[in-house]
């Protein structure tokens, strides 16, 4: 699970009252397995739709045609109202009031299915649902009704743009998503220096957040997760009166943060030693490339080439997808990423694609269509809940989202 999803889990738990999750068996039963069409071999309870969407989008980005059953699995996850939950173990059962709907998963699915083509009805319903749960400030939270946050608002913007909407014209009570983002942008100077916050704290104060800033730059530019390199920008930090200036300010913050720690970002979960944050570094590379700040993006993608292999292998399809997006955004060959073939590695986490371009997929073993709880997911939720009590507000994606 990547950073954004892990944070999204925390957000969802907080929205429903910050209740401690019920105890789960830390060892899945040998008789239980996950859907054969799903990418990844860890419990999909909190990130099934998210990681499937990223995997399919990444495959499409590099010219790979995904397995038909994997695309069908994703479309069948949609609820009748157009929304997507994080994961529905039995899509034949209708969604109800207990279904934990997920703006991030819905938006990721829209981006993937739009890229793949041929799913206009699914996309139309999903976009309609996203519009129906827009907050009065113009933004979105992880769950419908939750306070707007930079990560969720930004990924919804990416979905709207992918679907052919004009995000700045999608308004609630006269407020657009860009209005919401500008409220979450920190001024130039000081510790924040143009960054985005995830959300205000209980006192309404904003704190710089690198993960939120990477998302916010893309959102302010109206971009999704898969981007082409942008036109070179020499903008300096100024008052963020427009989304474009907010994006430039956020990119400046990311450049400084990456350079400070050796061309990568660091994670800082409460009670844990800081360590390299590979997922957020990849997201920052994409954001900088989209803004046109290519010099630092290229330095950081070189760092990822040298250091991210173990993290990606442990984290699974969403991690491979993030690295593919970073490679694509900087013109780096994802089939020779520090000597690794990211496309082949991603393909190997699920069903063999219909076409694999220049690489040969190693399909994952067939798995039964069912689900179970995985210890690592519950452990992370526990850590996030403890950390959340101390800070009083949500930190994201989603998802994480902290890097597993």
mmCIF file of C-alpha atoms in Angstrom:
data_model
loop_
_atom_site.group_PDB
_atom_site.id
_atom_site.type_symbol
_atom_site.label_atom_id
_atom_site.label_comp_id
_atom_site.label_asym_id
_atom_site.label_seq_id
_atom_site.Cartn_x
_atom_site.Cartn_y
_atom_site.Cartn_z
ATOM 1 C CA UNK A 1 0.000 0.000 0.000
ATOM 2 C CA UNK A 2 1.413 3.390 -0.882
ATOM 3 C CA UNK A 3 1.402 6.586 1.169
ATOM 4 C CA UNK A 4 -1.753 8.030 -0.270
ATOM 5 C CA UNK A 5 -3.804 4.915 0.384
ATOM 6 C CA UNK A 6 -2.503 4.495 3.910
ATOM 7 C CA UNK A 7 -3.483 8.043 4.719
ATOM 8 C CA UNK A 8 -6.794 7.496 3.040
ATOM 9 C CA UNK A 9 -7.419 4.605 5.414
ATOM 10 C CA UNK A 10 -6.797 6.943 8.332
ATOM 11 C CA UNK A 11 -9.119 9.499 6.789
ATOM 12 C CA UNK A 12 -11.911 6.976 6.392
ATOM 13 C CA UNK A 13 -11.571 5.765 9.952
ATOM 14 C CA UNK A 14 -11.656 9.338 11.236
ATOM 15 C CA UNK A 15 -14.736 10.167 9.184
ATOM 16 C CA UNK A 16 -16.695 7.376 10.835
ATOM 17 C CA UNK A 17 -15.623 8.397 14.307
ATOM 18 C CA UNK A 18 -12.013 7.255 14.679
ATOM 19 C CA UNK A 19 -13.228 3.943 16.003
ATOM 20 C CA UNK A 20 -10.636 1.247 16.547
ATOM 21 C CA UNK A 21 -11.082 -1.522 13.942
ATOM 22 C CA UNK A 22 -12.242 -4.904 15.091
ATOM 23 C CA UNK A 23 -9.499 -7.400 15.777
ATOM 24 C CA UNK A 24 -8.497 -9.455 12.762
ATOM 25 C CA UNK A 25 -6.797 -12.798 12.493
ATOM 26 C CA UNK A 26 -3.181 -11.888 11.672
ATOM 27 C CA UNK A 27 -2.759 -15.038 9.607
ATOM 28 C CA UNK A 28 -4.977 -15.484 6.564
ATOM 29 C CA UNK A 29 -6.480 -18.930 6.213
ATOM 30 C CA UNK A 30 -4.683 -21.042 3.603
ATOM 31 C CA UNK A 31 -8.097 -21.703 2.059
ATOM 32 C CA UNK A 32 -8.666 -18.004 1.423
ATOM 33 C CA UNK A 33 -7.331 -16.214 -1.634
ATOM 34 C CA UNK A 34 -7.851 -13.010 -3.551
ATOM 35 C CA UNK A 35 -9.564 -12.432 -6.903
ATOM 36 C CA UNK A 36 -7.569 -13.898 -9.791
ATOM 37 C CA UNK A 37 -8.132 -10.711 -11.813
ATOM 38 C CA UNK A 38 -6.623 -8.484 -9.125
ATOM 39 C CA UNK A 39 -3.088 -7.151 -9.175
ATOM 40 C CA UNK A 40 -1.084 -7.727 -6.006
ATOM 41 C CA UNK A 41 -1.127 -10.485 -3.404
ATOM 42 C CA UNK A 42 -1.884 -8.518 -0.242
ATOM 43 C CA UNK A 43 -5.288 -7.913 1.315
ATOM 44 C CA UNK A 44 -7.202 -5.537 -0.992
ATOM 45 C CA UNK A 45 -9.620 -4.389 1.704
ATOM 46 C CA UNK A 46 -8.356 -0.826 1.761
ATOM 47 C CA UNK A 47 -6.660 -0.432 -1.609
ATOM 48 C CA UNK A 48 -8.066 -2.961 -4.088
ATOM 49 C CA UNK A 49 -9.610 -0.471 -6.511
ATOM 50 C CA UNK A 50 -6.764 1.985 -5.999
ATOM 51 C CA UNK A 51 -3.936 -0.400 -6.826
ATOM 52 C CA UNK A 52 -5.863 -2.003 -9.690
ATOM 53 C CA UNK A 53 -6.502 1.402 -11.217
ATOM 54 C CA UNK A 54 -2.868 2.463 -10.911
ATOM 55 C CA UNK A 55 -1.692 -0.828 -12.401
ATOM 56 C CA UNK A 56 -4.013 -0.539 -15.403
ATOM 57 C CA UNK A 57 -3.193 3.136 -15.944
ATOM 58 C CA UNK A 58 0.535 2.432 -15.776
ATOM 59 C CA UNK A 59 0.200 -0.416 -18.275
ATOM 60 C CA UNK A 60 -1.691 1.804 -20.678
ATOM 61 C CA UNK A 61 0.907 4.555 -20.243
ATOM 62 C CA UNK A 62 3.657 2.251 -21.544
ATOM 63 C CA UNK A 63 1.593 0.733 -24.353
ATOM 64 C CA UNK A 64 0.560 -2.479 -22.620
ATOM 65 C CA UNK A 65 -3.019 -3.718 -23.117
ATOM 66 C CA UNK A 66 -4.223 -5.110 -19.772
ATOM 67 C CA UNK A 67 -5.922 -8.449 -19.309
ATOM 68 C CA UNK A 68 -9.621 -8.141 -20.117
ATOM 69 C CA UNK A 69 -10.634 -9.798 -16.865
ATOM 70 C CA UNK A 70 -8.631 -7.272 -14.832
ATOM 71 C CA UNK A 71 -10.440 -4.388 -16.488
ATOM 72 C CA UNK A 72 -13.772 -6.137 -16.015
ATOM 73 C CA UNK A 73 -12.989 -6.682 -12.328
ATOM 74 C CA UNK A 74 -12.490 -2.946 -11.929
ATOM 75 C CA UNK A 75 -15.706 -1.950 -13.695
ATOM 76 C CA UNK A 76 -17.693 -4.464 -11.619
ATOM 77 C CA UNK A 77 -16.498 -2.769 -8.443
ATOM 78 C CA UNK A 78 -18.670 0.257 -9.216
ATOM 79 C CA UNK A 79 -21.764 0.839 -7.095
ATOM 80 C CA UNK A 80 -25.110 1.593 -8.716
ATOM 81 C CA UNK A 81 -24.813 5.318 -7.874
ATOM 82 C CA UNK A 82 -21.514 5.572 -9.768
ATOM 83 C CA UNK A 83 -19.169 5.521 -6.786
ATOM 84 C CA UNK A 84 -16.412 3.045 -6.023
ATOM 85 C CA UNK A 85 -15.583 1.664 -2.612
ATOM 86 C CA UNK A 86 -12.016 0.808 -1.687
ATOM 87 C CA UNK A 87 -12.869 -2.845 -2.281
ATOM 88 C CA UNK A 88 -16.021 -4.922 -2.643
ATOM 89 C CA UNK A 89 -15.334 -8.626 -2.070
ATOM 90 C CA UNK A 90 -18.694 -9.544 -3.593
ATOM 91 C CA UNK A 91 -19.673 -7.103 -6.359
ATOM 92 C CA UNK A 92 -22.952 -8.960 -6.893
ATOM 93 C CA UNK A 93 -24.140 -7.605 -3.551
ATOM 94 C CA UNK A 94 -25.542 -4.090 -3.875
ATOM 95 C CA UNK A 95 -23.807 -1.220 -2.107
ATOM 96 C CA UNK A 96 -25.680 0.088 0.922
ATOM 97 C CA UNK A 97 -25.321 2.610 3.712
ATOM 98 C CA UNK A 98 -22.518 0.544 5.261
ATOM 99 C CA UNK A 99 -20.394 0.563 2.116
ATOM 100 C CA UNK A 100 -17.367 2.778 2.679
ATOM 101 C CA UNK A 101 -17.358 4.893 -0.479
ATOM 102 C CA UNK A 102 -14.067 6.374 -1.578
ATOM 103 C CA UNK A 103 -13.503 9.504 -3.676
ATOM 104 C CA UNK A 104 -9.852 8.562 -4.214
ATOM 105 C CA UNK A 105 -10.645 5.080 -5.511
ATOM 106 C CA UNK A 106 -13.437 6.475 -7.691
ATOM 107 C CA UNK A 107 -11.120 9.086 -9.173
ATOM 108 C CA UNK A 108 -8.313 6.605 -9.796
ATOM 109 C CA UNK A 109 -10.761 4.272 -11.548
ATOM 110 C CA UNK A 110 -11.982 7.143 -13.739
ATOM 111 C CA UNK A 111 -8.421 8.007 -14.762
ATOM 112 C CA UNK A 112 -7.593 4.384 -15.606
ATOM 113 C CA UNK A 113 -10.812 3.592 -17.460
ATOM 114 C CA UNK A 114 -10.713 6.840 -19.418
ATOM 115 C CA UNK A 115 -7.199 6.027 -20.596
ATOM 116 C CA UNK A 116 -8.215 2.517 -21.612
ATOM 117 C CA UNK A 117 -11.300 3.719 -23.493
ATOM 118 C CA UNK A 118 -14.633 2.042 -24.063
ATOM 119 C CA UNK A 119 -16.131 2.671 -20.629
ATOM 120 C CA UNK A 120 -18.116 5.856 -21.131
ATOM 121 C CA UNK A 121 -21.122 4.777 -19.058
ATOM 122 C CA UNK A 122 -18.977 3.807 -16.064
ATOM 123 C CA UNK A 123 -17.042 7.060 -16.277
ATOM 124 C CA UNK A 124 -20.140 9.210 -16.681
ATOM 125 C CA UNK A 125 -21.758 7.705 -13.582
ATOM 126 C CA UNK A 126 -18.562 8.023 -11.559
ATOM 127 C CA UNK A 127 -18.091 11.671 -12.499
ATOM 128 C CA UNK A 128 -21.723 12.348 -11.669
ATOM 129 C CA UNK A 129 -21.249 10.854 -8.230
ATOM 130 C CA UNK A 130 -18.077 12.859 -7.602
ATOM 131 C CA UNK A 131 -19.913 16.061 -8.466
ATOM 132 C CA UNK A 132 -22.771 15.077 -6.158
ATOM 133 C CA UNK A 133 -20.477 14.814 -3.113
ATOM 134 C CA UNK A 134 -18.455 17.983 -3.720
ATOM 135 C CA UNK A 135 -18.071 20.057 -0.559
ATOM 136 C CA UNK A 136 -19.283 23.625 -0.207
ATOM 137 C CA UNK A 137 -15.695 24.899 -0.347
ATOM 138 C CA UNK A 138 -15.306 23.302 -3.777
ATOM 139 C CA UNK A 139 -13.122 20.416 -2.645
ATOM 140 C CA UNK A 140 -13.430 16.788 -1.583
ATOM 141 C CA UNK A 141 -12.440 14.638 1.350
ATOM 142 C CA UNK A 142 -11.520 10.983 1.151
ATOM 143 C CA UNK A 143 -15.053 9.928 2.104
ATOM 144 C CA UNK A 144 -18.195 11.831 1.116
ATOM 145 C CA UNK A 145 -18.943 14.449 3.750
ATOM 146 C CA UNK A 146 -15.380 14.511 5.041
ATOM 147 C CA UNK A 147 -13.485 17.801 5.239
ATOM 148 C CA UNK A 148 -11.723 18.728 2.025
ATOM 149 C CA UNK A 149 -8.063 17.799 1.785
ATOM 150 C CA UNK A 150 -5.447 18.586 -0.828
ATOM 151 C CA UNK A 151 -4.813 14.986 -1.892
ATOM 152 C CA UNK A 152 -8.439 14.025 -2.427
ATOM 153 C CA UNK A 153 -9.334 17.294 -4.130
ATOM 154 C CA UNK A 154 -6.366 16.949 -6.456
ATOM 155 C CA UNK A 155 -7.038 13.390 -7.540
ATOM 156 C CA UNK A 156 -10.674 14.287 -8.218
ATOM 157 C CA UNK A 157 -9.442 17.174 -10.383
ATOM 158 C CA UNK A 158 -7.322 14.677 -12.305
ATOM 159 C CA UNK A 159 -10.357 12.468 -12.850
ATOM 160 C CA UNK A 160 -12.538 15.354 -13.985
ATOM 161 C CA UNK A 161 -9.894 16.536 -16.429
ATOM 162 C CA UNK A 162 -9.371 13.024 -17.791
ATOM 163 C CA UNK A 163 -13.114 12.673 -18.358
ATOM 164 C CA UNK A 164 -13.240 15.881 -20.390
ATOM 165 C CA UNK A 165 -14.622 18.153 -17.685
ATOM 166 C CA UNK A 166 -13.246 21.603 -16.910
ATOM 167 C CA UNK A 167 -12.409 21.344 -13.187
ATOM 168 C CA UNK A 168 -12.450 25.102 -12.635
ATOM 169 C CA UNK A 169 -16.065 25.103 -13.799
ATOM 170 C CA UNK A 170 -17.206 22.273 -11.526
ATOM 171 C CA UNK A 171 -18.619 24.335 -8.685
ATOM 172 C CA UNK A 172 -20.573 23.935 -5.468
ATOM 173 C CA UNK A 173 -22.098 27.103 -4.068
ATOM 174 C CA UNK A 174 -19.899 29.124 -6.408
ATOM 175 C CA UNK A 175 -16.675 27.432 -5.267
ATOM 176 C CA UNK A 176 -14.470 25.344 -7.558
ATOM 177 C CA UNK A 177 -11.843 22.719 -6.689
ATOM 178 C CA UNK A 178 -9.163 25.299 -7.355
ATOM 179 C CA UNK A 179 -10.717 27.573 -4.741
ATOM 180 C CA UNK A 180 -10.365 24.734 -2.237
ATOM 181 C CA UNK A 181 -6.716 24.173 -3.171
ATOM 182 C CA UNK A 182 -5.813 27.841 -2.873
ATOM 183 C CA UNK A 183 -7.167 27.842 0.689
ATOM 184 C CA UNK A 184 -4.759 24.991 1.498
ATOM 185 C CA UNK A 185 -1.689 26.696 -0.005
ATOM 186 C CA UNK A 186 0.834 28.210 2.402
ATOM 187 C CA UNK A 187 2.339 31.656 1.783
ATOM 188 C CA UNK A 188 5.907 32.155 0.642
ATOM 189 C CA UNK A 189 8.547 32.430 3.319
ATOM 190 C CA UNK A 190 8.881 30.590 6.605
ATOM 191 C CA UNK A 191 8.761 26.814 7.017
ATOM 192 C CA UNK A 192 5.923 26.370 4.540
ATOM 193 C CA UNK A 193 7.357 28.511 1.755
ATOM 194 C CA UNK A 194 4.686 27.835 -0.859
ATOM 195 C CA UNK A 195 3.826 24.259 0.096
ATOM 196 C CA UNK A 196 0.358 22.788 0.388
ATOM 197 C CA UNK A 197 -1.081 21.512 3.655
ATOM 198 C CA UNK A 198 -3.089 18.320 3.804
ATOM 199 C CA UNK A 199 -5.854 19.909 5.899
ATOM 200 C CA UNK A 200 -6.047 22.682 8.480
ATOM 201 C CA UNK A 201 -5.534 21.551 12.069
ATOM 202 C CA UNK A 202 -8.181 22.069 14.754
ATOM 203 C CA UNK A 203 -7.115 25.685 15.112
ATOM 204 C CA UNK A 204 -7.341 26.277 11.385
ATOM 205 C CA UNK A 205 -3.569 26.417 10.970
ATOM 206 C CA UNK A 206 -1.804 25.005 7.917
ATOM 207 C CA UNK A 207 1.364 22.921 8.045
ATOM 208 C CA UNK A 208 3.506 22.085 5.014
ATOM 209 C CA UNK A 209 3.147 18.504 3.828
ATOM 210 C CA UNK A 210 5.331 17.151 1.027
ATOM 211 C CA UNK A 211 2.878 14.433 -0.035
ATOM 212 C CA UNK A 212 0.019 16.920 -0.162
ATOM 213 C CA UNK A 213 2.243 19.365 -2.033
ATOM 214 C CA UNK A 214 3.040 16.824 -4.760
ATOM 215 C CA UNK A 215 -0.679 16.157 -5.144
ATOM 216 C CA UNK A 216 -1.538 19.848 -4.947
ATOM 217 C CA UNK A 217 0.856 20.792 -7.741
ATOM 218 C CA UNK A 218 -0.814 18.296 -10.069
ATOM 219 C CA UNK A 219 -4.275 19.395 -8.980
ATOM 220 C CA UNK A 220 -3.497 23.069 -9.474
ATOM 221 C CA UNK A 221 -2.207 22.252 -12.961
ATOM 222 C CA UNK A 222 -5.325 20.199 -13.721
ATOM 223 C CA UNK A 223 -3.256 17.037 -14.237
ATOM 224 C CA UNK A 224 -3.766 13.398 -13.350
ATOM 225 C CA UNK A 225 -1.284 10.755 -12.242
ATOM 226 C CA UNK A 226 0.229 10.065 -15.674
ATOM 227 C CA UNK A 227 1.712 13.233 -17.172
ATOM 228 C CA UNK A 228 3.980 14.356 -19.970
ATOM 229 C CA UNK A 229 6.934 16.625 -19.136
ATOM 230 C CA UNK A 230 5.733 20.216 -18.833
ATOM 231 C CA UNK A 231 7.202 23.335 -20.338
ATOM 232 C CA UNK A 232 10.204 24.601 -18.377
ATOM 233 C CA UNK A 233 9.186 27.034 -15.661
ATOM 234 C CA UNK A 234 11.312 29.720 -14.023
ATOM 235 C CA UNK A 235 8.544 31.013 -11.737
ATOM 236 C CA UNK A 236 9.530 32.121 -8.270
ATOM 237 C CA UNK A 237 7.449 31.956 -5.105
ATOM 238 C CA UNK A 238 4.828 34.692 -5.006
ATOM 239 C CA UNK A 239 1.373 35.128 -3.536
ATOM 240 C CA UNK A 240 -0.779 32.261 -4.811
ATOM 241 C CA UNK A 241 -3.562 34.253 -6.417
ATOM 242 C CA UNK A 242 -4.014 31.665 -9.174
ATOM 243 C CA UNK A 243 -3.774 27.868 -9.360
ATOM 244 C CA UNK A 244 -0.799 28.223 -11.706
ATOM 245 C CA UNK A 245 1.113 30.294 -9.179
ATOM 246 C CA UNK A 246 0.194 27.886 -6.388
ATOM 247 C CA UNK A 247 1.596 25.049 -8.517
ATOM 248 C CA UNK A 248 4.818 26.960 -9.115
ATOM 249 C CA UNK A 249 5.144 27.708 -5.401
ATOM 250 C CA UNK A 250 4.540 24.076 -4.476
ATOM 251 C CA UNK A 251 7.091 22.899 -7.018
ATOM 252 C CA UNK A 252 9.647 25.244 -5.500
ATOM 253 C CA UNK A 253 8.987 23.780 -2.067
ATOM 254 C CA UNK A 254 9.386 20.228 -3.386
ATOM 255 C CA UNK A 255 12.639 21.100 -5.135
ATOM 256 C CA UNK A 256 14.099 22.413 -1.894
ATOM 257 C CA UNK A 257 12.788 19.475 0.152
ATOM 258 C CA UNK A 258 14.194 16.901 -2.262
ATOM 259 C CA UNK A 259 17.597 18.577 -2.483
ATOM 260 C CA UNK A 260 17.816 18.898 1.298
ATOM 261 C CA UNK A 261 17.758 15.152 1.913
ATOM 262 C CA UNK A 262 19.816 13.939 -1.024
ATOM 263 C CA UNK A 263 17.264 14.128 -3.840
ATOM 264 C CA UNK A 264 14.529 12.242 -2.017
ATOM 265 C CA UNK A 265 11.859 12.872 0.599
ATOM 266 C CA UNK A 266 11.827 11.448 4.108
ATOM 267 C CA UNK A 267 8.887 9.967 5.980
ATOM 268 C CA UNK A 268 8.180 11.018 9.545
ATOM 269 C CA UNK A 269 5.503 8.814 11.094
ATOM 270 C CA UNK A 270 4.930 9.577 14.764
ATOM 271 C CA UNK A 271 7.127 7.431 16.979
ATOM 272 C CA UNK A 272 9.189 6.062 14.101
ATOM 273 C CA UNK A 273 12.642 6.919 12.841
ATOM 274 C CA UNK A 274 12.592 8.997 9.650
ATOM 275 C CA UNK A 275 13.401 6.951 6.575
ATOM 276 C CA UNK A 276 13.405 7.473 2.805
ATOM 277 C CA UNK A 277 9.907 7.874 1.397
ATOM 278 C CA UNK A 278 10.030 6.265 -2.022
ATOM 279 C CA UNK A 279 6.381 6.692 -2.980
ATOM 280 C CA UNK A 280 6.206 10.367 -2.132
ATOM 281 C CA UNK A 281 9.521 10.918 -3.903
ATOM 282 C CA UNK A 282 8.061 9.338 -7.039
ATOM 283 C CA UNK A 283 4.952 11.516 -6.729
ATOM 284 C CA UNK A 284 7.152 14.592 -6.308
ATOM 285 C CA UNK A 285 9.062 13.684 -9.481
ATOM 286 C CA UNK A 286 5.795 13.553 -11.422
ATOM 287 C CA UNK A 287 4.658 16.887 -9.979
ATOM 288 C CA UNK A 288 7.945 18.629 -10.774
ATOM 289 C CA UNK A 289 8.022 17.232 -14.300
ATOM 290 C CA UNK A 290 4.448 18.396 -14.904
ATOM 291 C CA UNK A 291 5.382 21.882 -13.698
ATOM 292 C CA UNK A 292 8.451 21.912 -15.952
ATOM 293 C CA UNK A 293 10.995 21.879 -13.116
ATOM 294 C CA UNK A 294 12.897 19.046 -14.781
ATOM 295 C CA UNK A 295 16.368 19.473 -13.292
ATOM 296 C CA UNK A 296 15.422 18.304 -9.794
ATOM 297 C CA UNK A 297 12.938 15.764 -11.174
ATOM 298 C CA UNK A 298 15.728 14.093 -13.126
ATOM 299 C CA UNK A 299 18.066 14.014 -10.120
ATOM 300 C CA UNK A 300 15.359 12.416 -7.995
ATOM 301 C CA UNK A 301 14.371 9.845 -10.604
ATOM 302 C CA UNK A 302 18.051 8.819 -10.774
ATOM 303 C CA UNK A 303 17.954 8.345 -7.003
ATOM 304 C CA UNK A 304 14.854 6.188 -7.359
ATOM 305 C CA UNK A 305 16.579 4.087 -10.009
ATOM 306 C CA UNK A 306 19.346 3.281 -7.541
ATOM 307 C CA UNK A 307 17.326 2.812 -4.366
ATOM 308 C CA UNK A 308 13.679 1.861 -4.920
ATOM 309 C CA UNK A 309 13.860 -1.790 -5.995
ATOM 310 C CA UNK A 310 13.341 -3.390 -2.578
ATOM 311 C CA UNK A 311 10.546 -1.006 -1.661
ATOM 312 C CA UNK A 312 8.698 -1.656 -4.917
ATOM 313 C CA UNK A 313 9.043 -5.428 -4.583
ATOM 314 C CA UNK A 314 7.624 -5.296 -1.056
ATOM 315 C CA UNK A 315 4.872 -2.788 -1.815
ATOM 316 C CA UNK A 316 3.530 -4.284 -5.030
ATOM 317 C CA UNK A 317 1.633 -3.034 -8.087
ATOM 318 C CA UNK A 318 0.822 0.510 -6.943
ATOM 319 C CA UNK A 319 4.508 1.094 -6.205
ATOM 320 C CA UNK A 320 5.581 -0.180 -9.611
ATOM 321 C CA UNK A 321 2.947 2.073 -11.138
ATOM 322 C CA UNK A 322 4.228 5.120 -9.261
ATOM 323 C CA UNK A 323 7.745 4.446 -10.510
ATOM 324 C CA UNK A 324 6.460 4.001 -14.062
ATOM 325 C CA UNK A 325 4.653 7.342 -13.824
ATOM 326 C CA UNK A 326 7.885 8.976 -12.581
ATOM 327 C CA UNK A 327 9.883 7.403 -15.390
ATOM 328 C CA UNK A 328 7.331 8.414 -18.010
ATOM 329 C CA UNK A 329 7.156 12.004 -16.753
ATOM 330 C CA UNK A 330 10.941 12.425 -17.025
ATOM 331 C CA UNK A 331 11.489 10.551 -20.283
ATOM 332 C CA UNK A 332 13.230 7.691 -18.472
ATOM 333 C CA UNK A 333 12.916 4.168 -19.900
ATOM 334 C CA UNK A 334 10.713 2.173 -17.465
ATOM 335 C CA UNK A 335 12.012 -1.060 -19.013
ATOM 336 C CA UNK A 336 15.544 -0.172 -17.944
ATOM 337 C CA UNK A 337 15.010 1.575 -14.650
ATOM 338 C CA UNK A 338 18.295 1.196 -12.837
ATOM 339 C CA UNK A 339 18.657 -2.117 -14.638
ATOM 340 C CA UNK A 340 15.122 -3.258 -13.748
ATOM 341 C CA UNK A 341 12.177 -3.723 -16.103
ATOM 342 C CA UNK A 342 9.352 -2.026 -14.191
ATOM 343 C CA UNK A 343 6.809 -3.025 -16.815
ATOM 344 C CA UNK A 344 7.681 -6.709 -16.564
ATOM 345 C CA UNK A 345 7.681 -6.504 -12.765
ATOM 346 C CA UNK A 346 4.266 -4.838 -12.718
ATOM 347 C CA UNK A 347 2.815 -7.346 -15.174
ATOM 348 C CA UNK A 348 4.067 -10.191 -13.005
ATOM 349 C CA UNK A 349 1.883 -9.063 -10.083
ATOM 350 C CA UNK A 350 -1.346 -10.029 -11.861
ATOM 351 C CA UNK A 351 -2.828 -11.673 -14.938
ATOM 352 C CA UNK A 352 -0.770 -11.624 -18.125
ATOM 353 C CA UNK A 353 -1.783 -8.625 -20.244
ATOM 354 C CA UNK A 354 -3.258 -9.046 -23.713
ATOM 355 C CA UNK A 355 -0.220 -7.327 -25.218
ATOM 356 C CA UNK A 356 2.972 -6.578 -23.353
ATOM 357 C CA UNK A 357 4.854 -4.384 -25.803
ATOM 358 C CA UNK A 358 8.574 -4.980 -25.645
ATOM 359 C CA UNK A 359 8.456 -7.046 -22.498
ATOM 360 C CA UNK A 360 7.178 -10.486 -21.596
ATOM 361 C CA UNK A 361 4.800 -10.695 -18.682
ATOM 362 C CA UNK A 362 5.123 -13.272 -15.955
ATOM 363 C CA UNK A 363 1.549 -13.793 -14.847
ATOM 364 C CA UNK A 364 0.799 -14.352 -11.201
ATOM 365 C CA UNK A 365 -0.588 -17.670 -10.091
ATOM 366 C CA UNK A 366 -4.338 -18.028 -10.426
ATOM 367 C CA UNK A 367 -6.175 -17.066 -7.260
ATOM 368 C CA UNK A 368 -9.691 -17.752 -6.030
ATOM 369 C CA UNK A 369 -12.225 -14.919 -5.941
ATOM 370 C CA UNK A 370 -12.514 -14.197 -2.246
ATOM 371 C CA UNK A 371 -10.881 -12.011 0.370
ATOM 372 C CA UNK A 372 -9.289 -12.077 3.798
ATOM 373 C CA UNK A 373 -7.668 -9.751 6.296
ATOM 374 C CA UNK A 374 -3.918 -9.277 6.051
ATOM 375 C CA UNK A 375 -1.952 -8.521 9.211
ATOM 376 C CA UNK A 376 0.167 -5.779 7.658
ATOM 377 C CA UNK A 377 -2.898 -3.690 6.745
ATOM 378 C CA UNK A 378 -4.333 -3.835 10.262
ATOM 379 C CA UNK A 379 -0.953 -3.081 11.772
ATOM 380 C CA UNK A 380 -0.681 0.056 9.669
ATOM 381 C CA UNK A 381 -4.197 1.198 10.500
ATOM 382 C CA UNK A 382 -3.321 0.811 14.175
ATOM 383 C CA UNK A 383 -0.190 2.919 13.804
ATOM 384 C CA UNK A 384 -2.107 5.571 11.900
ATOM 385 C CA UNK A 385 -4.849 5.712 14.514
ATOM 386 C CA UNK A 386 -2.356 6.208 17.334
ATOM 387 C CA UNK A 387 -0.602 8.929 15.379
ATOM 388 C CA UNK A 388 -3.890 10.556 14.452
ATOM 389 C CA UNK A 389 -4.992 10.942 18.067
ATOM 390 C CA UNK A 390 -1.979 13.135 18.747
ATOM 391 C CA UNK A 391 -2.301 15.484 15.813
ATOM 392 C CA UNK A 392 -6.055 15.855 15.667
ATOM 393 C CA UNK A 393 -6.356 15.935 11.912
ATOM 394 C CA UNK A 394 -5.862 13.713 8.908
ATOM 395 C CA UNK A 395 -2.644 13.232 7.001
ATOM 396 C CA UNK A 396 -2.599 11.593 3.638
ATOM 397 C CA UNK A 397 -2.945 9.079 0.226
ATOM 398 C CA UNK A 398 -4.132 7.987 -0.487
ATOM 399 C CA UNK A 399 -3.732 7.114 -0.404
ATOM 400 C CA UNK A 400 -0.500 6.773 2.849
ATOM 401 C CA UNK A 401 -0.525 8.148 2.111
ATOM 402 C CA UNK A 402 4.438 6.767 4.950
ATOM 403 C CA UNK A 403 5.515 4.175 2.785
ATOM 404 C CA UNK A 404 4.777 0.469 3.149
#
